[in-house]
Amino acid sequence: MVQVDRGEHLSSGEWLDLNRAYWESRDPSRPDPLLAATAPSEEEEGGRVLHLQSGDGSRSLVRAKRGAEVIGVDFSMPAVRRARALAADLGLTGRSRFLCANVYELRHMLPEPDSFGLVATSRSALSWLPDLDEWARIIEWFVEPGGTLTLDPTVGEPVVDADVRRFDHPTDRIVDALERAGLEVSDSAPGVAIVASKRL
């Protein structure tokens, strides 16, 4: 596990620069490896969804196609541009919006506390984040009372770039961080989605 100096600023630093460079150098023609884990469904869903580390937006747009209002966030501008283009191609710009932001600065860029019935992200996305406690506080800030966080258990492709900084967050530490932030964890077994909710 990479140790992060507590003085290292979460809005900048080597961890962010190296990871952003890695993601922005990826071949955009490659499909999102996590998309296969989210099979399209005809099931209707409404409400507002915040999708953190949304990449090319394909998974976010599955929810928009089902009727949700979705905001996807990623720190890679090329990924955000691809997401916006895909939303336009699918005619979903009225139900989706994509922002380029570092998740640790998102409260300043999207000042909408208690506004999302669902905040979604993936386990593999967490491995790019150095501060789990601050991430959990951000989740709690955005989830509306009675709303839910779903943390998809899918792990993406292994990263072989030695310059990329990854952070190991075992399930028990994720659960502890969410509970310290005030969320109630209902499912957390290894290999299954972590589901947490905000009390009414």
C-alpha positions as a Markdown table, in Angstrom:
| # | Residue | x | y | z |
|---|---|---|---|---|
| 1 | Met | 0.0 | 0.0 | 0.0 |
| 2 | Val | 1.3 | 3.5 | -0.9 |
| 3 | Gln | 1.5 | 5.7 | 2.2 |
| 4 | Val | 0.4 | 9.3 | 1.6 |
| 5 | Asp | 1.9 | 12.1 | 3.7 |
| 6 | Arg | -1.1 | 13.7 | 5.5 |
| 7 | Gly | 0.3 | 17.0 | 4.3 |
| 8 | Glu | 0.0 | 16.0 | 0.7 |
| 9 | His | -2.8 | 18.1 | -0.8 |
| 10 | Leu | -5.7 | 16.1 | -2.3 |
| 11 | Ser | -6.3 | 18.6 | -5.0 |
| 12 | Ser | -2.9 | 18.2 | -6.6 |
| 13 | Gly | 0.3 | 16.2 | -6.3 |
| 14 | Glu | 2.2 | 13.4 | -7.8 |
| 15 | Trp | -0.5 | 10.8 | -7.1 |
| 16 | Leu | -3.0 | 12.9 | -9.2 |
| 17 | Asp | -0.7 | 13.9 | -12.0 |
| 18 | Leu | 0.6 | 10.4 | -12.7 |
| 19 | Asn | -2.8 | 8.8 | -12.5 |
| 20 | Arg | -4.4 | 11.4 | -14.8 |
| 21 | Ala | -1.6 | 11.0 | -17.3 |
| 22 | Tyr | -2.1 | 7.2 | -17.3 |
| 23 | Trp | -5.9 | 7.5 | -18.0 |
| 24 | Glu | -5.5 | 10.2 | -20.6 |
| 25 | Ser | -3.0 | 8.1 | -22.5 |
| 26 | Arg | -5.4 | 5.1 | -22.8 |
| 27 | Asp | -6.6 | 4.1 | -26.2 |
| 28 | Pro | -10.1 | 5.7 | -26.5 |
| 29 | Ser | -11.3 | 3.0 | -28.9 |
| 30 | Arg | -11.0 | 0.3 | -26.2 |
| 31 | Pro | -14.3 | -0.4 | -24.6 |
| 32 | Asp | -14.7 | 0.3 | -20.9 |
| 33 | Pro | -13.8 | -3.1 | -19.2 |
| 34 | Leu | -16.4 | -2.4 | -16.5 |
| 35 | Leu | -19.2 | -1.9 | -19.0 |
| 36 | Ala | -19.7 | -5.6 | -19.4 |
| 37 | Ala | -20.6 | -5.7 | -15.6 |
| 38 | Thr | -23.5 | -3.4 | -16.2 |
| 39 | Ala | -25.9 | -5.2 | -18.5 |
| 40 | Pro | -28.4 | -2.9 | -20.2 |
| 41 | Ser | -31.9 | -3.3 | -18.8 |
| 42 | Glu | -35.3 | -2.1 | -19.8 |
| 43 | Glu | -36.0 | -1.5 | -16.1 |
| 44 | Glu | -37.1 | 2.0 | -15.5 |
| 45 | Glu | -35.3 | 4.1 | -12.9 |
| 46 | Gly | -35.8 | 7.7 | -12.0 |
| 47 | Gly | -34.2 | 10.1 | -9.5 |
| 48 | Arg | -30.8 | 11.7 | -9.6 |
| 49 | Val | -27.6 | 9.7 | -9.9 |
| 50 | Leu | -24.1 | 10.9 | -9.2 |
| 51 | His | -21.5 | 8.6 | -10.9 |
| 52 | Leu | -18.0 | 9.1 | -9.6 |
| 53 | Gln | -15.0 | 8.2 | -11.8 |
| 54 | Ser | -17.4 | 7.8 | -14.7 |
| 55 | Gly | -14.7 | 7.4 | -17.4 |
| 56 | Asp | -16.2 | 7.5 | -20.9 |
| 57 | Gly | -19.7 | 7.7 | -19.5 |
| 58 | Ser | -21.1 | 4.5 | -21.0 |
| 59 | Arg | -22.2 | 3.1 | -17.6 |
| 60 | Ser | -23.7 | 6.4 | -16.6 |
| 61 | Leu | -25.7 | 6.6 | -19.8 |
| 62 | Val | -27.2 | 3.2 | -19.2 |
| 63 | Arg | -28.9 | 4.7 | -16.2 |
| 64 | Ala | -29.9 | 7.9 | -18.1 |
| 65 | Lys | -31.4 | 5.7 | -20.8 |
| 66 | Arg | -33.6 | 4.1 | -18.1 |
| 67 | Gly | -34.9 | 7.5 | -17.0 |
| 68 | Ala | -32.5 | 8.7 | -14.3 |
| 69 | Glu | -30.9 | 12.2 | -14.3 |
| 70 | Val | -27.2 | 11.4 | -14.2 |
| 71 | Ile | -24.1 | 13.5 | -13.5 |
| 72 | Gly | -20.9 | 11.7 | -14.3 |
| 73 | Val | -17.6 | 13.0 | -12.9 |
| 74 | Asp | -14.1 | 12.1 | -14.0 |
| 75 | Phe | -10.7 | 13.7 | -13.7 |
| 76 | Ser | -9.7 | 13.1 | -17.3 |
| 77 | Met | -10.9 | 15.7 | -19.8 |
| 78 | Pro | -10.5 | 13.4 | -22.8 |
| 79 | Ala | -12.8 | 10.9 | -21.0 |
| 80 | Val | -15.3 | 13.6 | -20.2 |
| 81 | Arg | -15.3 | 14.7 | -23.9 |
| 82 | Arg | -16.0 | 11.2 | -25.0 |
| 83 | Ala | -18.8 | 10.9 | -22.5 |
| 84 | Arg | -20.4 | 14.1 | -23.7 |
| 85 | Ala | -20.1 | 13.0 | -27.3 |
| 86 | Leu | -21.6 | 9.6 | -26.5 |
| 87 | Ala | -24.5 | 11.3 | -24.7 |
| 88 | Ala | -25.1 | 13.4 | -27.8 |
| 89 | Asp | -25.0 | 10.4 | -30.1 |
| 90 | Leu | -27.6 | 8.6 | -27.9 |
| 91 | Gly | -29.8 | 11.6 | -27.5 |
| 92 | Leu | -29.3 | 11.7 | -23.8 |
| 93 | Thr | -27.9 | 15.2 | -23.2 |
| 94 | Gly | -31.1 | 16.2 | -21.5 |
| 95 | Arg | -30.7 | 13.5 | -18.8 |
| 96 | Ser | -27.0 | 13.5 | -18.4 |
| 97 | Arg | -24.1 | 15.9 | -17.6 |
| 98 | Phe | -20.4 | 15.2 | -17.4 |
| 99 | Leu | -17.9 | 17.2 | -15.3 |
| 100 | Cys | -14.2 | 17.1 | -15.3 |
| 101 | Ala | -13.2 | 17.3 | -11.7 |
| 102 | Asn | -10.9 | 15.7 | -9.0 |
| 103 | Val | -13.4 | 14.0 | -6.7 |
| 104 | Tyr | -11.8 | 15.7 | -3.7 |
| 105 | Glu | -12.8 | 19.1 | -5.1 |
| 106 | Leu | -16.2 | 18.1 | -6.2 |
| 107 | Arg | -18.2 | 19.8 | -3.4 |
| 108 | His | -16.9 | 23.2 | -4.6 |
| 109 | Met | -17.7 | 22.4 | -8.3 |
| 110 | Leu | -21.1 | 20.8 | -7.6 |
| 111 | Pro | -22.5 | 22.5 | -4.5 |
| 112 | Glu | -25.6 | 20.2 | -4.2 |
| 113 | Pro | -25.6 | 18.6 | -0.8 |
| 114 | Asp | -28.2 | 15.9 | 0.0 |
| 115 | Ser | -29.2 | 15.9 | -3.7 |
| 116 | Phe | -28.7 | 12.4 | -5.1 |
| 117 | Gly | -30.8 | 9.3 | -4.5 |
| 118 | Leu | -27.9 | 7.2 | -5.7 |
| 119 | Val | -24.1 | 7.8 | -5.7 |
| 120 | Ala | -22.4 | 5.1 | -7.7 |
| 121 | Thr | -18.7 | 4.2 | -8.2 |
| 122 | Ser | -16.6 | 1.0 | -8.5 |
| 123 | Arg | -14.1 | -0.7 | -6.3 |
| 124 | Ser | -11.4 | -0.3 | -8.9 |
| 125 | Ala | -12.0 | 3.4 | -8.9 |
| 126 | Leu | -11.1 | 3.6 | -5.2 |
| 127 | Ser | -7.6 | 2.3 | -5.9 |
| 128 | Trp | -6.8 | 5.7 | -7.4 |
| 129 | Leu | -7.7 | 7.6 | -4.3 |
| 130 | Pro | -5.3 | 8.2 | -1.5 |
| 131 | Asp | -7.7 | 9.4 | 1.3 |
| 132 | Leu | -10.6 | 7.0 | 2.0 |
| 133 | Asp | -12.0 | 9.0 | 4.9 |
| 134 | Glu | -12.3 | 12.2 | 2.8 |
| 135 | Trp | -13.9 | 10.2 | 0.0 |
| 136 | Ala | -16.5 | 8.8 | 2.4 |
| 137 | Arg | -17.3 | 12.3 | 3.7 |
| 138 | Ile | -17.8 | 13.5 | 0.2 |
| 139 | Ile | -20.2 | 10.5 | -0.5 |
| 140 | Glu | -22.2 | 11.3 | 2.6 |
| 141 | Trp | -22.4 | 15.0 | 1.6 |
| 142 | Phe | -24.0 | 14.2 | -1.8 |
| 143 | Val | -26.3 | 11.4 | -0.8 |
| 144 | Glu | -29.8 | 12.5 | 0.1 |
| 145 | Pro | -31.5 | 11.2 | 3.3 |
| 146 | Gly | -32.7 | 7.7 | 2.5 |
| 147 | Gly | -30.4 | 7.6 | -0.5 |
| 148 | Thr | -27.8 | 5.0 | -1.3 |
| 149 | Leu | -24.2 | 4.5 | -2.3 |
| 150 | Thr | -23.4 | 1.5 | -4.4 |
| 151 | Leu | -19.7 | 0.5 | -4.8 |
| 152 | Asp | -19.5 | -2.0 | -7.6 |
| 153 | Pro | -17.1 | -4.9 | -6.8 |
| 154 | Thr | -15.7 | -5.0 | -10.3 |
| 155 | Val | -12.0 | -4.7 | -10.6 |
| 156 | Gly | -10.6 | -3.4 | -13.8 |
| 157 | Glu | -7.7 | -4.4 | -15.9 |
| 158 | Pro | -4.4 | -4.7 | -14.0 |
| 159 | Val | -2.2 | -1.6 | -14.4 |
| 160 | Val | 1.4 | -2.3 | -15.4 |
| 161 | Asp | 2.7 | 1.2 | -15.6 |
| 162 | Ala | 5.2 | 1.5 | -12.8 |
| 163 | Asp | 4.7 | 5.3 | -12.5 |
| 164 | Val | 1.0 | 5.0 | -11.6 |
| 165 | Arg | 0.1 | 5.3 | -7.9 |
| 166 | Arg | -2.4 | 2.9 | -6.6 |
| 167 | Phe | -3.8 | 2.6 | -3.1 |
| 168 | Asp | -5.0 | -0.6 | -1.4 |
| 169 | His | -8.3 | -0.2 | 0.4 |
| 170 | Pro | -9.5 | -3.5 | 1.9 |
| 171 | Thr | -13.2 | -4.0 | 2.4 |
| 172 | Asp | -13.1 | -3.5 | 6.2 |
| 173 | Arg | -11.4 | -0.1 | 5.8 |
| 174 | Ile | -13.9 | 1.0 | 3.2 |
| 175 | Val | -16.8 | 0.0 | 5.5 |
| 176 | Asp | -15.1 | 1.7 | 8.5 |
| 177 | Ala | -14.7 | 4.9 | 6.5 |
| 178 | Leu | -18.3 | 4.9 | 5.3 |
| 179 | Glu | -19.6 | 4.3 | 8.8 |
| 180 | Arg | -17.4 | 7.0 | 10.3 |
| 181 | Ala | -18.9 | 9.4 | 7.8 |
| 182 | Gly | -22.4 | 8.5 | 9.0 |
| 183 | Leu | -23.6 | 6.0 | 6.4 |
| 184 | Glu | -25.1 | 2.7 | 7.3 |
| 185 | Val | -23.6 | -0.2 | 5.4 |
| 186 | Ser | -26.0 | -3.0 | 4.6 |
| 187 | Asp | -23.9 | -5.2 | 2.3 |
| 188 | Ser | -20.1 | -5.5 | 2.3 |
| 189 | Ala | -19.0 | -9.1 | 1.6 |
| 190 | Pro | -15.8 | -9.4 | -0.4 |
| 191 | Gly | -16.6 | -9.8 | -4.1 |
| 192 | Val | -20.1 | -8.3 | -3.9 |
| 193 | Ala | -21.2 | -4.7 | -4.1 |
| 194 | Ile | -20.9 | -2.5 | -1.0 |
| 195 | Val | -24.2 | -0.8 | -0.3 |
| 196 | Ala | -24.5 | 2.0 | 2.2 |
| 197 | Ser | -27.4 | 4.3 | 2.9 |
| 198 | Lys | -28.0 | 7.6 | 4.6 |
| 199 | Arg | -30.6 | 7.6 | 7.3 |
| 200 | Leu | -33.7 | 9.7 | 6.9 |
